[in-house]
PDB file of C-alpha atoms in Angstrom:
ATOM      1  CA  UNK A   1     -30.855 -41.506  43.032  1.00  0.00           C
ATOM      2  CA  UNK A   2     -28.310 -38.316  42.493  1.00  0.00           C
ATOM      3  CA  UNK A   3     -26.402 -40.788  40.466  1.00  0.00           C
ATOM      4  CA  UNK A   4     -29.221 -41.634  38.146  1.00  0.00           C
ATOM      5  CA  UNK A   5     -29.813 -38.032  38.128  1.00  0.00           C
ATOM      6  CA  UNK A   6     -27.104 -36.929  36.885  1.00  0.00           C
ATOM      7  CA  UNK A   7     -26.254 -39.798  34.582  1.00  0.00           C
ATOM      8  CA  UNK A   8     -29.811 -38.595  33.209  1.00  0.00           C
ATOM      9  CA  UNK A   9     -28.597 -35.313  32.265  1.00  0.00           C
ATOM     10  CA  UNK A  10     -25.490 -36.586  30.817  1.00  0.00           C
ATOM     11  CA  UNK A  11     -26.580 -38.880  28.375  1.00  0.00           C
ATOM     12  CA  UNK A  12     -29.240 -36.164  27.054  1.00  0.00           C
ATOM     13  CA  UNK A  13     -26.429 -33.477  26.904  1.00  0.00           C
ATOM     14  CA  UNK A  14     -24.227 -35.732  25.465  1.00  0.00           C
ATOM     15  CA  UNK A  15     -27.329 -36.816  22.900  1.00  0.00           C
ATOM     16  CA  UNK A  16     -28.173 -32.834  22.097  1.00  0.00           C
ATOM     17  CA  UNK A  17     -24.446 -32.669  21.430  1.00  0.00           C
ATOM     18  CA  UNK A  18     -24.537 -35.219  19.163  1.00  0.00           C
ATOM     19  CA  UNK A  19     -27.387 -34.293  17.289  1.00  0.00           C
ATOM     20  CA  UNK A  20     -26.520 -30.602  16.940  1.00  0.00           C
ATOM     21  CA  UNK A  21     -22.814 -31.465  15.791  1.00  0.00           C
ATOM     22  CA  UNK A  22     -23.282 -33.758  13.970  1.00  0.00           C
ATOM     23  CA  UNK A  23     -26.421 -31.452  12.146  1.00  0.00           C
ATOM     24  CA  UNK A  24     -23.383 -28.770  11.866  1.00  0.00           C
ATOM     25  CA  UNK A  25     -20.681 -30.791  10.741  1.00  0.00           C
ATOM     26  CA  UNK A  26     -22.413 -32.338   7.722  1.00  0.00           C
ATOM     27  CA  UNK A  27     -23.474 -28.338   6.905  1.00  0.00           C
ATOM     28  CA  UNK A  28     -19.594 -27.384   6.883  1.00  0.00           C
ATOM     29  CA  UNK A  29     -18.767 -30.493   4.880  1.00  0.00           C
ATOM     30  CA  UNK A  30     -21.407 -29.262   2.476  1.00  0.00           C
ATOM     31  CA  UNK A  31     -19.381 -25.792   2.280  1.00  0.00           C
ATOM     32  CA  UNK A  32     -16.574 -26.545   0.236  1.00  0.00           C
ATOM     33  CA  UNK A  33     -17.048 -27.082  -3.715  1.00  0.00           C
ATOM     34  CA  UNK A  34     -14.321 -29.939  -4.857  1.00  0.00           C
ATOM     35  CA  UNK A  35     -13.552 -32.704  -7.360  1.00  0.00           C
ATOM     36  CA  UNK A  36     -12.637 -35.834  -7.328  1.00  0.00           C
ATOM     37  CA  UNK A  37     -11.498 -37.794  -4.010  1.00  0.00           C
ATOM     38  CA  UNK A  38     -12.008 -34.550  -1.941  1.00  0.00           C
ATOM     39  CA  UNK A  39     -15.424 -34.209  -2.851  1.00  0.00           C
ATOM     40  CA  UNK A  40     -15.891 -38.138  -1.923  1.00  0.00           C
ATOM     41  CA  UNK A  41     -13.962 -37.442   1.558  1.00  0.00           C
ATOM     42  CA  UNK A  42     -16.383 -34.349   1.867  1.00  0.00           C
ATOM     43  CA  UNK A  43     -19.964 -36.492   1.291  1.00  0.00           C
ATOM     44  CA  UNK A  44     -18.565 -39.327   3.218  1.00  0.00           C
ATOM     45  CA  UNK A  45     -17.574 -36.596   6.389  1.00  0.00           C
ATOM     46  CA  UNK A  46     -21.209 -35.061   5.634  1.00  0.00           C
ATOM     47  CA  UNK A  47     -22.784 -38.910   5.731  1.00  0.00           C
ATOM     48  CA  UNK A  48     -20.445 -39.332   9.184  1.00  0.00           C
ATOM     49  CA  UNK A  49     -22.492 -36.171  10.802  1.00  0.00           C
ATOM     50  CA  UNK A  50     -25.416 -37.315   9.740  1.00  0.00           C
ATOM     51  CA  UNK A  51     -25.046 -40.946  11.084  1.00  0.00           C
ATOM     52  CA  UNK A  52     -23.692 -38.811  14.557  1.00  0.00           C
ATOM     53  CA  UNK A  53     -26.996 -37.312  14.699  1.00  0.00           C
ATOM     54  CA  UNK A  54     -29.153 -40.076  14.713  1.00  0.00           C
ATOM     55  CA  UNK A  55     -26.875 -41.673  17.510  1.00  0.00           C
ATOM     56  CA  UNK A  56     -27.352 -38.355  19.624  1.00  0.00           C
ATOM     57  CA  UNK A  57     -31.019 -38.515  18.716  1.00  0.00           C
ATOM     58  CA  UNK A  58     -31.046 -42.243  20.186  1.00  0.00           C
ATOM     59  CA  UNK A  59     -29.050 -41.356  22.569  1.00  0.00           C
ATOM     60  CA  UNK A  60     -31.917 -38.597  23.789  1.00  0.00           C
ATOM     61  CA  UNK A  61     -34.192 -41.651  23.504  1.00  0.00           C
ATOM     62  CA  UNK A  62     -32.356 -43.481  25.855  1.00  0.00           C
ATOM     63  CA  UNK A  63     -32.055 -40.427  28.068  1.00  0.00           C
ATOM     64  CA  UNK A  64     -35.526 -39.637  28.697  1.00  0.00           C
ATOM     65  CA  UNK A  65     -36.318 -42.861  30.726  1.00  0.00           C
ATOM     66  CA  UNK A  66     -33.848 -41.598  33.511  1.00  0.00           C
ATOM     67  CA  UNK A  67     -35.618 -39.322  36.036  1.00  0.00           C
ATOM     68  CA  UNK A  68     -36.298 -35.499  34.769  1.00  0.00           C
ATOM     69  CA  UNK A  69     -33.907 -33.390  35.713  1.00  0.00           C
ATOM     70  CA  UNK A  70     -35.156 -29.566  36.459  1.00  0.00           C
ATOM     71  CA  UNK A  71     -34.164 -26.927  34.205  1.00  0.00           C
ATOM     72  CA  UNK A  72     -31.985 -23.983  35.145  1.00  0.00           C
ATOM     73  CA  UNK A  73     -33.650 -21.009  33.491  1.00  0.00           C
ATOM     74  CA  UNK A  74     -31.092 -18.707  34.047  1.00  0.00           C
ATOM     75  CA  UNK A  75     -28.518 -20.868  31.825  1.00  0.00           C
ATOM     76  CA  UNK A  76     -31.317 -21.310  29.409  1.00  0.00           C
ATOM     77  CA  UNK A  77     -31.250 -17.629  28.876  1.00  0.00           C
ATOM     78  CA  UNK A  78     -27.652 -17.360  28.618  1.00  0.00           C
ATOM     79  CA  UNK A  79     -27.756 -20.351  25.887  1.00  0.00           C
ATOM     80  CA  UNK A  80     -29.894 -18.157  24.106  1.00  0.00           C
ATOM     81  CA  UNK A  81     -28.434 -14.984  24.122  1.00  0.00           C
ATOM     82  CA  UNK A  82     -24.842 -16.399  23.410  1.00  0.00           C
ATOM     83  CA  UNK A  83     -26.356 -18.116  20.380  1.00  0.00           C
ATOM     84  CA  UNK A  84     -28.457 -14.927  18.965  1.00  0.00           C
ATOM     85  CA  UNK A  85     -25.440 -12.717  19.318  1.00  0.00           C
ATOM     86  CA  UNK A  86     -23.342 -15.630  17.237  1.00  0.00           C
ATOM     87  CA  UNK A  87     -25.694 -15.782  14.314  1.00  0.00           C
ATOM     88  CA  UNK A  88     -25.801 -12.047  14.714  1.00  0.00           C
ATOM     89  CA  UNK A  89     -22.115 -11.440  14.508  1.00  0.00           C
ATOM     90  CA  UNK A  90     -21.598 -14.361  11.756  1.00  0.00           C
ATOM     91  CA  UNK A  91     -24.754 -12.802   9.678  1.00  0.00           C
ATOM     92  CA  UNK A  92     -23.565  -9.032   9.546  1.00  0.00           C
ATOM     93  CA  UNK A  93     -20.035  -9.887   9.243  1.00  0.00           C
ATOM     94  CA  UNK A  94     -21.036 -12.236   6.138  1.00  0.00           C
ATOM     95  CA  UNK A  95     -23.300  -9.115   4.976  1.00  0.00           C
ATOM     96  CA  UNK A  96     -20.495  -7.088   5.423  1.00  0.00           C
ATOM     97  CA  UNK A  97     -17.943  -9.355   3.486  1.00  0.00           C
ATOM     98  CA  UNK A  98     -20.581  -9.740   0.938  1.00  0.00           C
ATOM     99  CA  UNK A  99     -21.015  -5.943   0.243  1.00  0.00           C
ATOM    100  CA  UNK A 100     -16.911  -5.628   0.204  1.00  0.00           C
ATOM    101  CA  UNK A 101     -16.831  -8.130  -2.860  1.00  0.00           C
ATOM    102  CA  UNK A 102     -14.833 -10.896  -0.270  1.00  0.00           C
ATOM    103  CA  UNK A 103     -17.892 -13.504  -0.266  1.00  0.00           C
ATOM    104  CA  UNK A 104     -15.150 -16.486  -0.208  1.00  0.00           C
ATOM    105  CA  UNK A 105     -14.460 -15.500   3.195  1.00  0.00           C
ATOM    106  CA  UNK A 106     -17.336 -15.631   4.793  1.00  0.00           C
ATOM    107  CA  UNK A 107     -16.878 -19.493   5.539  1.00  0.00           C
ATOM    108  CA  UNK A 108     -13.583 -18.108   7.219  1.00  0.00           C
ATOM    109  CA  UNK A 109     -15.473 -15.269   8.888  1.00  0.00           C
ATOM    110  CA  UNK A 110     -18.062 -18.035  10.252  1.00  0.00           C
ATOM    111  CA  UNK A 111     -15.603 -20.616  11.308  1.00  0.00           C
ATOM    112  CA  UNK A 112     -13.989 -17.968  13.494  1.00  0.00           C
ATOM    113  CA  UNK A 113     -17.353 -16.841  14.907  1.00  0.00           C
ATOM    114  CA  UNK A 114     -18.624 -20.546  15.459  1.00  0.00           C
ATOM    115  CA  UNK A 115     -15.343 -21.012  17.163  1.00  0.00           C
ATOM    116  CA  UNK A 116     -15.533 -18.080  19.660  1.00  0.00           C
ATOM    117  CA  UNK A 117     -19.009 -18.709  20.718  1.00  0.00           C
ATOM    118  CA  UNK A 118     -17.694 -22.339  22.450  1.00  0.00           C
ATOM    119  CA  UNK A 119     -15.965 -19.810  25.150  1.00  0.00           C
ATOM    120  CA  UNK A 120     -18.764 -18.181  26.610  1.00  0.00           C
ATOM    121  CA  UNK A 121     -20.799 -21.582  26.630  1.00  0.00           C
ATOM    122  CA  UNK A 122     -18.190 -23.015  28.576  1.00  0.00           C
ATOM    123  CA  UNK A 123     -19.530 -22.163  31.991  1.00  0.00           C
ATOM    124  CA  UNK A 124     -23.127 -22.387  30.423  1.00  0.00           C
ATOM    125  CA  UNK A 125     -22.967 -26.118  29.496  1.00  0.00           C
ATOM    126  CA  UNK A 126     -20.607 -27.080  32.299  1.00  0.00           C
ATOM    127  CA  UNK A 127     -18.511 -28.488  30.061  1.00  0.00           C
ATOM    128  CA  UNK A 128     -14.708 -27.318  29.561  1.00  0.00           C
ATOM    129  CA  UNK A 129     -14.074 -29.481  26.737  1.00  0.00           C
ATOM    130  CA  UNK A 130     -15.526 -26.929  24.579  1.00  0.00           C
ATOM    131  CA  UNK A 131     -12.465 -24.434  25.094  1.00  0.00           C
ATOM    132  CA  UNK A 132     -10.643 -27.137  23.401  1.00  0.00           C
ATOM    133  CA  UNK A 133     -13.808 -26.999  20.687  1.00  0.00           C
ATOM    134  CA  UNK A 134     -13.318 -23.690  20.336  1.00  0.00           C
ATOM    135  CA  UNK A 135      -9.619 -22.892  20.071  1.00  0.00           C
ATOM    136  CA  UNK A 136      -9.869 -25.605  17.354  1.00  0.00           C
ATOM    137  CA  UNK A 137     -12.610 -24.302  15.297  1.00  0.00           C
ATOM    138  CA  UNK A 138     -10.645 -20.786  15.521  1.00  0.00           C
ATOM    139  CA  UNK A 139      -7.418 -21.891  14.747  1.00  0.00           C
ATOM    140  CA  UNK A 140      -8.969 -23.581  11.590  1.00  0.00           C
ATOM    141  CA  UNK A 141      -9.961 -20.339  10.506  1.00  0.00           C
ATOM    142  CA  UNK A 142      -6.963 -18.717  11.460  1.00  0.00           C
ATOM    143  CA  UNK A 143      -4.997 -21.261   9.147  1.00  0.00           C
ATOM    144  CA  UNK A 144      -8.055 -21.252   6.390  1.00  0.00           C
ATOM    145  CA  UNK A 145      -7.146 -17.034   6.322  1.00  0.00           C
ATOM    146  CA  UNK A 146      -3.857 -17.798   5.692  1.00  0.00           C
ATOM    147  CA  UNK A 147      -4.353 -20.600   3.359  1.00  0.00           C
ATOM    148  CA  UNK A 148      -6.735 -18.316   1.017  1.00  0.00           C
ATOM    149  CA  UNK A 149      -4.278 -15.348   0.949  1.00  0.00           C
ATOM    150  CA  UNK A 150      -1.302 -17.309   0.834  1.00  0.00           C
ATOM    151  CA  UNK A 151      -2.193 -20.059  -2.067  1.00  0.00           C
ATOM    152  CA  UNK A 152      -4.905 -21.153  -4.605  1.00  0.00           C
ATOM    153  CA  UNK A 153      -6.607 -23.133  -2.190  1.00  0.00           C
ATOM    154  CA  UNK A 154     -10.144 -21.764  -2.005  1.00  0.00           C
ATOM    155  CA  UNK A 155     -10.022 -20.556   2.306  1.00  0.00           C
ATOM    156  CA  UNK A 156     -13.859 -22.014   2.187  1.00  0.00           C
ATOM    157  CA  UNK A 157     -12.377 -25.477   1.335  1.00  0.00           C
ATOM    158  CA  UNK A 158     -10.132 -25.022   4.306  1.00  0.00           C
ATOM    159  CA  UNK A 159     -12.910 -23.716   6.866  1.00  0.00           C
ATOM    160  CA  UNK A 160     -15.682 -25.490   5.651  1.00  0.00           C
ATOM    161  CA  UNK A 161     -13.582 -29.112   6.007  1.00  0.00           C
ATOM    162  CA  UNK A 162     -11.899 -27.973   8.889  1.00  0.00           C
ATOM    163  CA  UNK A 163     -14.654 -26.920  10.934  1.00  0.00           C
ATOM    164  CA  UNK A 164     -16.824 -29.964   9.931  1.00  0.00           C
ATOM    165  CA  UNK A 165     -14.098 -32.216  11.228  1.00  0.00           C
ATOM    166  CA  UNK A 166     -13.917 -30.441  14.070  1.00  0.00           C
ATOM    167  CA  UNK A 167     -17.275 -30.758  15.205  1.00  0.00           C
ATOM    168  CA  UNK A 168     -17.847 -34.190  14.224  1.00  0.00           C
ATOM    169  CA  UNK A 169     -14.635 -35.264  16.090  1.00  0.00           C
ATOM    170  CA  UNK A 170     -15.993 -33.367  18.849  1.00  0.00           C
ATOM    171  CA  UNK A 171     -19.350 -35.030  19.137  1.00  0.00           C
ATOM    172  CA  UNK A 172     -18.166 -38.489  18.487  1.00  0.00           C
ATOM    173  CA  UNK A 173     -16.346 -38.156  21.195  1.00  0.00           C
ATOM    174  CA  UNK A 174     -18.800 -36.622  23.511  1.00  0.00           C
ATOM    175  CA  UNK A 175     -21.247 -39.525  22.519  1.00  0.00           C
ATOM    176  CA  UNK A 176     -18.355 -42.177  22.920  1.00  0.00           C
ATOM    177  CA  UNK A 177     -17.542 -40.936  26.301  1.00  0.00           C
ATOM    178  CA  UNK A 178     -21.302 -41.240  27.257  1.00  0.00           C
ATOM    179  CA  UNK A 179     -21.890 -44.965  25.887  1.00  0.00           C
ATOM    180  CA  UNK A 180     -18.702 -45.640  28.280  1.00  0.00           C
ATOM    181  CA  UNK A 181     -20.478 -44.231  31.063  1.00  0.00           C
ATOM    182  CA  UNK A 182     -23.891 -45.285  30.537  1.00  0.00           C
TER     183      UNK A 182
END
């Protein structure tokens, strides 16, 4: 029974990651404006998330025929609050960026605040993966920075890609290593 348990709350953690990265990933491949093959790798990485969402969603199909696992409030909360202070910190940082006439890095500002929010989830989700996630995600901003100060490639190109594929590699794998289980 505690194994069906917590198989149960695997496979719909592993489906709400899914569903949510792959949701996010085809937004940051939607970021970038490109030509040409990029813009073909872009829609087919944005398709990819997409396709990764419906598997999580199936996969929280699947999930609710194992027994009902009960919620821990507390972490609930702490979801919550780590999420409202990242759209906080992403939205007045993009305001702020915006009213400095820097709008093309805001996908850079983003990216970096995206990334640092996997930290404090770590111990939240039980998952330590998501350091991995996160250092990731921040180093692609870190290198989309330098990129847009150091070249003519557009830093949103960099961030938006960058992050996408992040995700979506993330929550393929997250999904793959629940099919294996399950």
């Amino acid at each position: 029974m505690v194994s069906s348990v917590v198989e149960g709350r695997s496979l719909k953690q592993a489906g709400l990651t899914g569903l949510y990265l792959g949701v996010f990933a085809t937004v940051w491949f939607s970021v970038p404006k490109s030509d040409g093959l990029l813009r073909t790798l872009l829609v087919i990485g944005s398709v990819a998330g997409l396709a990764t969402a419906v598997c999580g969603m199936a996969l929280l199909g699947r999930a609710r025929r194992e027994p009902a696992v009960e919620r821990d409030r507390a972490a609930d909360r702490r979801y919550l609050l780590i999420v409202v202070a990242e759209f906080a910190a992403a939205g007045l940082g993009a305001w702020l960026l915006a009213v400095a006439g820097q709008r093309e890095y805001i996908p850079v500002l983003v990216s970096a605040v995206v990334g640092a929010h996997f930290f404090p989830l770590v111990p939240v989700l039980r998952d330590p993966r998501l350091r991995v996630l996160g250092a990731a995600v921040c180093a692609v901003a870190a290198a989309a920075l330098v990129t847009g100060f150091a070249t003519a490639v557009e830093a949103g190109l960099v961030a938006g890609a960058g992050t996408g594929l992040a995700l979506l590699g993330y929550a393929v794998s997250t999904l793959a290593g629940a099919l294996r289980r399950g």
